[in-house]
Coordinates of C-alpha atoms in Angstrom, one line a residue:
M1 CA 25.6 -0.3 18.1
P2 CA 23.0 1.5 20.4
V3 CA 21.8 3.6 17.4
H4 CA 21.2 0.6 15.2
A5 CA 19.6 -1.3 18.1
S6 CA 17.2 1.6 18.8
Q7 CA 16.4 1.7 15.1
G8 CA 15.6 -1.9 15.0
I9 CA 13.3 -1.6 18.1
Q10 CA 11.5 1.3 16.5
A11 CA 11.1 -0.6 13.2
N12 CA 9.7 -3.8 15.2
R13 CA 7.3 -1.5 17.1
G14 CA 6.1 0.1 13.9
R15 CA 5.4 -3.3 12.3
G16 CA 3.7 -4.5 15.5
V17 CA 1.5 -1.4 15.4
G18 CA 0.8 -1.9 11.6
L19 CA -0.1 -5.5 12.2
G20 CA -2.6 -4.5 15.0
L21 CA -4.1 -1.7 12.9
A22 CA -4.5 -4.2 10.0
L23 CA -6.3 -6.7 12.2
V24 CA -8.6 -4.0 13.6
S25 CA -9.4 -3.0 10.0
A26 CA -10.2 -6.6 8.9
L27 CA -12.4 -7.0 11.9
A28 CA -14.2 -3.8 11.3
F29 CA -14.8 -4.5 7.6
G30 CA -15.8 -8.1 8.2
G31 CA -18.5 -7.0 10.6
S32 CA -20.2 -4.6 8.1
G33 CA -22.3 -7.3 6.4
V34 CA -23.2 -9.0 9.8
A35 CA -24.6 -5.7 11.1
A36 CA -26.3 -4.7 7.8
K37 CA -28.2 -7.8 7.1
P38 CA -30.5 -7.6 10.2
L39 CA -31.5 -4.1 9.1
I40 CA -32.2 -5.3 5.5
E41 CA -34.2 -8.2 6.9
T42 CA -36.2 -5.8 9.2
G43 CA -37.5 -3.9 6.1
L44 CA -34.9 -1.4 5.0
D45 CA -33.9 -1.5 1.3
P46 CA -30.2 -2.4 0.8
L47 CA -29.6 0.8 -1.1
H48 CA -31.0 2.8 1.8
V49 CA -28.7 0.9 4.2
V50 CA -25.7 1.7 1.9
W51 CA -26.8 5.4 1.7
L52 CA -26.9 5.6 5.6
R53 CA -23.6 4.0 5.9
V54 CA -21.8 6.2 3.3
A55 CA -23.6 9.5 4.1
G56 CA -23.0 9.1 7.9
A57 CA -19.3 8.2 7.2
A58 CA -19.0 11.2 4.9
L59 CA -20.3 13.6 7.6
V60 CA -17.8 12.2 10.1
M61 CA -14.9 12.6 7.5
L62 CA -16.0 16.1 6.5
P63 CA -13.2 17.9 8.5
V64 CA -10.6 15.7 6.7
A65 CA -12.1 16.5 3.3
W66 CA -11.9 20.3 4.1
R67 CA -8.3 20.0 5.1
H68 CA -7.4 18.3 1.8
R69 CA -9.8 20.4 -0.3
S70 CA -7.0 21.1 -2.9
L71 CA -7.5 17.4 -4.0
V72 CA -10.8 18.5 -5.9
V73 CA -8.5 20.5 -8.3
Q74 CA -5.5 18.2 -8.3
R75 CA -7.1 14.7 -8.6
P76 CA -10.8 15.0 -9.6
A77 CA -10.7 11.8 -11.7
L78 CA -9.3 9.8 -8.8
L79 CA -11.8 11.1 -6.3
A80 CA -14.7 10.5 -8.8
G81 CA -13.4 6.9 -9.4
F82 CA -13.1 6.2 -5.8
G83 CA -16.6 7.5 -5.0
L84 CA -18.3 5.7 -7.9
L85 CA -16.5 2.4 -7.7
A86 CA -14.8 1.8 -4.4
V87 CA -17.6 3.3 -2.3
A88 CA -20.9 3.5 -4.1
G89 CA -20.4 0.6 -6.5
V90 CA -18.8 -2.0 -4.2
Q91 CA -21.0 -1.2 -1.1
A92 CA -24.3 -1.1 -3.1
C93 CA -23.6 -4.4 -5.0
Y94 CA -22.3 -6.1 -1.8
F95 CA -25.2 -5.1 0.4
A96 CA -27.6 -6.2 -2.4
A97 CA -25.8 -9.5 -2.6
I98 CA -26.0 -10.3 1.1
S99 CA -29.8 -9.8 1.0
R100 CA -30.0 -12.9 -1.2
I101 CA -26.9 -15.0 -0.3
P102 CA -24.8 -15.6 2.9
V103 CA -22.4 -12.9 3.9
G104 CA -19.4 -15.2 3.8
V105 CA -20.2 -16.4 0.3
A106 CA -20.7 -12.8 -1.0
L107 CA -17.3 -11.6 0.5
L108 CA -15.5 -14.7 -0.9
I109 CA -16.8 -14.0 -4.4
E110 CA -15.8 -10.4 -4.0
Y111 CA -12.2 -11.6 -3.3
L112 CA -12.0 -12.6 -6.9
A113 CA -10.9 -9.1 -7.6
P114 CA -7.1 -9.7 -7.6
A115 CA -7.6 -12.5 -10.0
L116 CA -9.8 -10.3 -12.3
V117 CA -7.1 -7.5 -12.2
L118 CA -4.6 -9.9 -13.6
G119 CA -7.1 -10.8 -16.3
W120 CA -7.4 -7.2 -17.2
V121 CA -3.6 -6.8 -17.3
R122 CA -3.2 -9.9 -19.6
F123 CA -6.2 -9.7 -21.9
V124 CA -7.0 -5.9 -22.1
Q125 CA -3.6 -4.4 -21.6
R126 CA -1.9 -7.4 -23.2
R127 CA 1.0 -7.4 -20.7
P128 CA 2.5 -10.7 -19.6
V129 CA 1.8 -12.2 -16.1
T130 CA 3.9 -14.6 -14.1
R131 CA 3.1 -18.3 -13.8
A132 CA 2.5 -17.9 -10.1
A133 CA 0.0 -15.2 -10.9
A134 CA -1.8 -17.5 -13.3
L135 CA -1.8 -20.2 -10.8
G136 CA -3.5 -17.8 -8.3
V137 CA -6.2 -17.1 -10.8
V138 CA -6.8 -20.8 -11.4
L139 CA -7.0 -21.4 -7.6
A140 CA -9.4 -18.6 -7.1
V141 CA -11.8 -19.7 -9.9
G142 CA -11.6 -23.4 -8.6
G143 CA -12.3 -22.2 -5.1
L144 CA -15.3 -20.2 -6.3
A145 CA -16.7 -23.4 -7.9
C146 CA -16.6 -24.9 -4.5
V147 CA -18.1 -22.0 -2.8
V148 CA -21.1 -21.9 -5.1
E149 CA -21.3 -25.7 -5.3
V150 CA -21.7 -25.9 -9.0
W151 CA -22.0 -29.7 -8.8
A152 CA -25.4 -29.1 -7.0
G153 CA -26.7 -27.1 -9.9
L154 CA -25.5 -23.7 -8.5
S155 CA -27.2 -23.8 -5.1
V156 CA -26.4 -20.1 -4.5
D157 CA -29.0 -17.6 -5.7
L158 CA -27.9 -16.4 -9.3
I159 CA -28.8 -12.7 -8.8
G160 CA -26.9 -12.6 -5.6
L161 CA -23.9 -14.3 -7.3
L162 CA -24.1 -11.7 -10.1
L163 CA -24.3 -8.8 -7.6
A164 CA -21.2 -10.2 -5.7
L165 CA -19.3 -10.4 -9.0
A166 CA -20.4 -6.9 -9.8
A167 CA -18.9 -5.8 -6.5
A168 CA -15.6 -7.6 -7.4
C169 CA -15.7 -5.8 -10.8
C170 CA -16.1 -2.5 -9.1
Q171 CA -13.0 -3.2 -7.1
V172 CA -11.1 -4.0 -10.3
G173 CA -12.1 -0.6 -11.8
Y174 CA -10.8 1.1 -8.8
F175 CA -7.6 -0.8 -8.7
V176 CA -6.9 0.1 -12.3
L177 CA -7.8 3.7 -11.8
S178 CA -5.4 3.9 -8.7
D179 CA -2.6 2.3 -10.7
Q180 CA -2.9 5.0 -13.3
G181 CA -2.7 7.8 -10.7
S182 CA 0.1 6.2 -8.6
D183 CA 3.1 7.8 -10.5
A184 CA 3.1 11.1 -8.7
G185 CA 5.8 10.1 -6.2
D186 CA 6.0 12.5 -3.3
R187 CA 3.2 14.5 -4.7
A188 CA 0.8 11.6 -4.4
P189 CA -2.5 12.5 -2.8
D190 CA -3.1 11.7 0.9
P191 CA -5.0 8.5 1.3
L192 CA -7.3 9.9 4.0
G193 CA -8.2 12.8 1.9
V194 CA -9.1 10.4 -1.0
I195 CA -11.2 8.4 1.3
A196 CA -13.0 11.4 2.7
Y197 CA -13.9 12.8 -0.8
G198 CA -14.7 9.3 -2.1
L199 CA -17.3 9.0 0.7
L200 CA -18.7 12.5 -0.2
V201 CA -18.9 11.4 -3.9
G202 CA -20.4 8.1 -3.1
A203 CA -23.0 9.8 -0.9
L204 CA -24.0 12.2 -3.6
V205 CA -24.4 9.4 -6.1
L206 CA -26.3 7.2 -3.8
T207 CA -28.6 10.0 -2.9
V208 CA -29.7 10.2 -6.4
V209 CA -29.9 6.4 -6.9
A210 CA -31.3 5.3 -3.5
R211 CA -33.8 8.3 -3.0
P212 CA -33.7 8.2 0.8
W213 CA -36.6 10.4 1.2
G214 CA -38.8 7.4 0.6
M215 CA -37.1 5.3 3.4
D216 CA -39.1 4.1 6.3
W217 CA -37.3 6.1 9.0
S218 CA -39.3 4.5 11.8
V219 CA -37.4 1.2 11.3
L220 CA -34.3 2.9 12.9
G221 CA -36.2 3.5 16.0
G222 CA -37.2 -0.2 16.5
S223 CA -35.1 -3.3 16.9
A224 CA -33.6 -5.9 14.6
S225 CA -33.1 -9.6 15.1
M226 CA -29.7 -11.3 15.0
N227 CA -30.4 -15.1 15.1
G228 CA -33.2 -14.6 17.6
T229 CA -31.6 -11.9 19.7
S230 CA -33.2 -8.4 19.6
V231 CA -30.7 -5.5 18.9
P232 CA -31.6 -1.8 18.6
A233 CA -31.5 -0.8 14.9
W234 CA -29.7 2.4 15.8
L235 CA -26.9 0.5 17.4
L236 CA -26.3 -1.6 14.3
L237 CA -26.4 1.6 12.2
C238 CA -23.8 3.2 14.4
W239 CA -21.5 0.2 14.1
I240 CA -21.9 0.2 10.3
V241 CA -21.0 4.0 10.1
L242 CA -18.4 4.5 12.8
I243 CA -16.7 1.0 13.0
A244 CA -17.3 -0.7 9.7
T245 CA -16.6 2.4 7.6
V246 CA -14.7 5.2 9.4
V247 CA -12.5 3.1 11.7
A248 CA -12.1 0.4 9.0
Y249 CA -10.8 2.7 6.2
V250 CA -8.6 4.8 8.5
T251 CA -6.9 1.9 10.2
G252 CA -6.6 0.2 6.9
V253 CA -4.7 3.1 5.5
L254 CA -2.5 3.5 8.4
S255 CA -1.6 -0.1 8.5
V256 CA -0.5 -0.2 4.8
R257 CA 1.9 2.6 5.6
R258 CA 3.7 0.4 8.2
L259 CA 3.5 -3.0 6.5
S260 CA 4.7 -4.4 3.3
P261 CA 2.1 -5.0 0.6
Q262 CA 2.5 -8.8 1.0
V263 CA 1.8 -8.7 4.7
A264 CA -1.1 -6.3 4.2
G265 CA -2.6 -8.6 1.6
V266 CA -2.4 -11.7 4.0
V267 CA -4.1 -9.7 6.8
A268 CA -6.7 -8.3 4.4
C269 CA -7.6 -11.9 3.5
L270 CA -8.6 -12.3 7.1
E271 CA -11.7 -10.1 6.5
A272 CA -13.5 -12.9 4.6
V273 CA -12.6 -15.3 7.4
I274 CA -13.8 -12.9 10.0
A275 CA -17.1 -12.1 8.1
T276 CA -17.8 -15.9 7.7
V277 CA -17.1 -16.6 11.4
L278 CA -19.2 -13.7 12.6
A279 CA -22.0 -14.6 10.3
W280 CA -21.8 -18.2 11.6
V281 CA -22.0 -17.1 15.2
L282 CA -24.4 -14.1 15.1
L283 CA -26.6 -14.9 12.2
G284 CA -26.6 -18.7 12.2
E285 CA -25.3 -18.8 8.5
H286 CA -23.6 -22.1 8.4
L287 CA -21.4 -23.1 5.4
S288 CA -20.9 -26.6 4.2
A289 CA -17.5 -28.3 4.3
P290 CA -16.9 -27.8 0.5
Q291 CA -17.7 -24.2 0.8
I292 CA -15.2 -23.7 3.6
V293 CA -12.5 -25.5 1.7
G294 CA -13.4 -23.5 -1.5
G295 CA -13.2 -20.3 0.5
A296 CA -9.7 -21.1 1.8
V297 CA -8.6 -21.9 -1.8
V298 CA -10.1 -18.6 -3.0
L299 CA -8.2 -16.6 -0.3
V300 CA -5.0 -18.5 -1.3
G301 CA -5.5 -17.8 -4.9
A302 CA -6.2 -14.1 -4.2
F303 CA -3.1 -13.8 -2.1
I304 CA -0.9 -15.4 -4.8
A305 CA -2.4 -13.2 -7.6
Q306 CA -1.9 -10.2 -5.4
S307 CA 1.7 -10.9 -4.4
S308 CA 2.8 -11.9 -7.8
A309 CA 2.0 -8.6 -9.5
P310 CA 5.0 -7.2 -11.6
A311 CA 7.2 -4.5 -10.1
K312 CA 6.3 -1.0 -11.0
P313 CA 8.8 1.2 -13.1
E314 CA 9.2 3.4 -10.0
I315 CA 10.4 0.5 -8.0
V316 CA 12.8 -0.5 -10.8
A317 CA 14.1 3.1 -11.1
V318 CA 14.8 3.2 -7.3
A319 CA 16.6 -0.2 -7.7
V320 CA 18.8 1.1 -10.5
E321 CA 19.5 4.3 -8.5
A322 CA 20.5 2.2 -5.5
V323 CA 22.9 0.2 -7.6
A324 CA 24.4 3.4 -9.1
V325 CA 24.9 4.9 -5.6
E326 CA 26.6 1.6 -4.5
A327 CA 28.9 1.7 -7.6
V328 CA 29.9 5.3 -6.8
A329 CA 30.5 4.2 -3.1
V330 CA 32.7 1.3 -4.3
E331 CA 34.7 3.6 -6.6
A332 CA 35.2 6.1 -3.8
A333 CA 36.4 3.3 -1.6
A334 CA 38.8 2.2 -4.2
D335 CA 40.2 5.8 -4.5
R336 CA 40.7 6.0 -0.8
T337 CA 42.5 2.7 -0.8
A338 CA 44.9 3.8 -3.6
A339 CA 45.4 7.0 -1.7
D340 CA 46.2 5.0 1.5
R341 CA 48.8 2.9 -0.5
T342 CA 50.5 5.9 -2.0
A343 CA 50.7 7.8 1.3
P344 CA 54.0 6.2 2.6
D345 CA 55.7 7.0 -0.8
K346 CA 54.6 10.6 -0.5
A347 CA 55.8 10.7 3.1
A348 CA 59.2 9.4 2.1
S349 CA 59.5 11.8 -0.8
S350 CA 58.5 14.7 1.5
E351 CA 61.2 13.6 4.0
A352 CA 63.7 13.4 1.2
A353 CA 62.8 16.9 0.1
P354 CA 65.0 18.7 2.8
D355 CA 68.0 16.7 1.8
K356 CA 67.4 17.6 -1.9
A357 CA 67.0 21.2 -0.8
A358 CA 70.2 21.1 1.3
S359 CA 72.1 19.6 -1.5
S360 CA 70.7 22.3 -3.9
E361 CA 71.8 24.9 -1.4
A362 CA 75.2 23.3 -1.1
A363 CA 75.6 23.4 -4.8
P364 CA 76.4 27.2 -5.0
D365 CA 79.1 26.8 -2.3
K366 CA 80.7 24.1 -4.4
A367 CA 80.6 26.3 -7.4
A368 CA 82.0 29.2 -5.5
S369 CA 84.9 27.0 -4.2
S370 CA 85.4 25.8 -7.7
E371 CA 85.6 29.4 -8.9
A372 CA 87.9 30.4 -6.0
A373 CA 90.4 27.6 -6.9
P374 CA 91.8 29.3 -10.1
E375 CA 92.3 32.6 -8.2
S376 CA 94.4 30.8 -5.5
T377 CA 96.4 29.1 -8.2
D378 CA 97.1 32.4 -10.1
K379 CA 98.2 34.0 -6.8
T380 CA 100.6 31.1 -6.0
L381 CA 102.1 31.4 -9.5
S382 CA 102.5 35.1 -9.3
R383 CA 104.2 34.8 -5.9
R384 CA 106.5 32.1 -7.2
G385 CA 107.3 34.3 -10.3
S386 CA 108.1 37.3 -8.1
A387 CA 110.3 35.2 -5.9
N388 CA 112.2 34.1 -8.9

């Protein structure tokens, strides 16, 4: 009992730590757009802000990349996909989108990614999806219609909407790539190493695309305005690099290791809520009631689509193996029960064995007595004969 109790306490502590890390990750990710938009409005190009974010985080994660340098040979495609899609593609499209549309709207549109993944599975890979997953897609699309207010003639900037959708598509590409490389079992690459090299690859790609040598570096020495409040630009950049990138990615990975995918998905959905609230408070970006309702519907649909994904073959194999182990255990228990039932009979037979041995030892004496009986009879007859 004490052992089971201590294990339960440790498991609860692990889940509590995982939940706390997931909340920190959601808060850090949610604050990236709020810190980046004032820099963009000050005069920096969105691609330059993305480059500063990714390049700065890559320098911080450089020791981690060196520790996992074998990944360059083992998983080059995964590292390239992470750098191109999850880092460079998502961040560039998202920052370009928030320069034209509200932060909360851009992030809510980006949360269509789980629904788009199911569309890829159904129409490209031609694999069936569950009814719950289809319901999640319908809810997400319906919520998106409320977010962009289609009844008002698409009140959201069209280019910004397309950029946010491009960010969601980049996430889909990364999800598909990670799923193809997730069958390595215990030999799967370390997520922190993948993040470190993804940031390095993303920084190299963005260096070519953004051309930071033409950036106005003097902006970083000035200040930016957050809803009328002056904030040092370098402070916002430090938040984007250290908190919204390094801390966000690391705590997100560590939280997933301690929580189930369903719980992690629920907490991840809080990122959009946190970003919307922070943009409302710090940037003065107010959303209408239909947009708030639509955002909630998008999050619900995204969660249903994410939690309704079919089980992977590895999970099925583990389940089959568990059933087989349980069957062997039941068979072993049956053998032990049968052995326990036959034990008294064996004990009785073992007790009866000395009697049988004694009887077998007594048998030669009986035979000897039976052989001695004729001799005594002959002697008696001979004596009688001599007496006569």
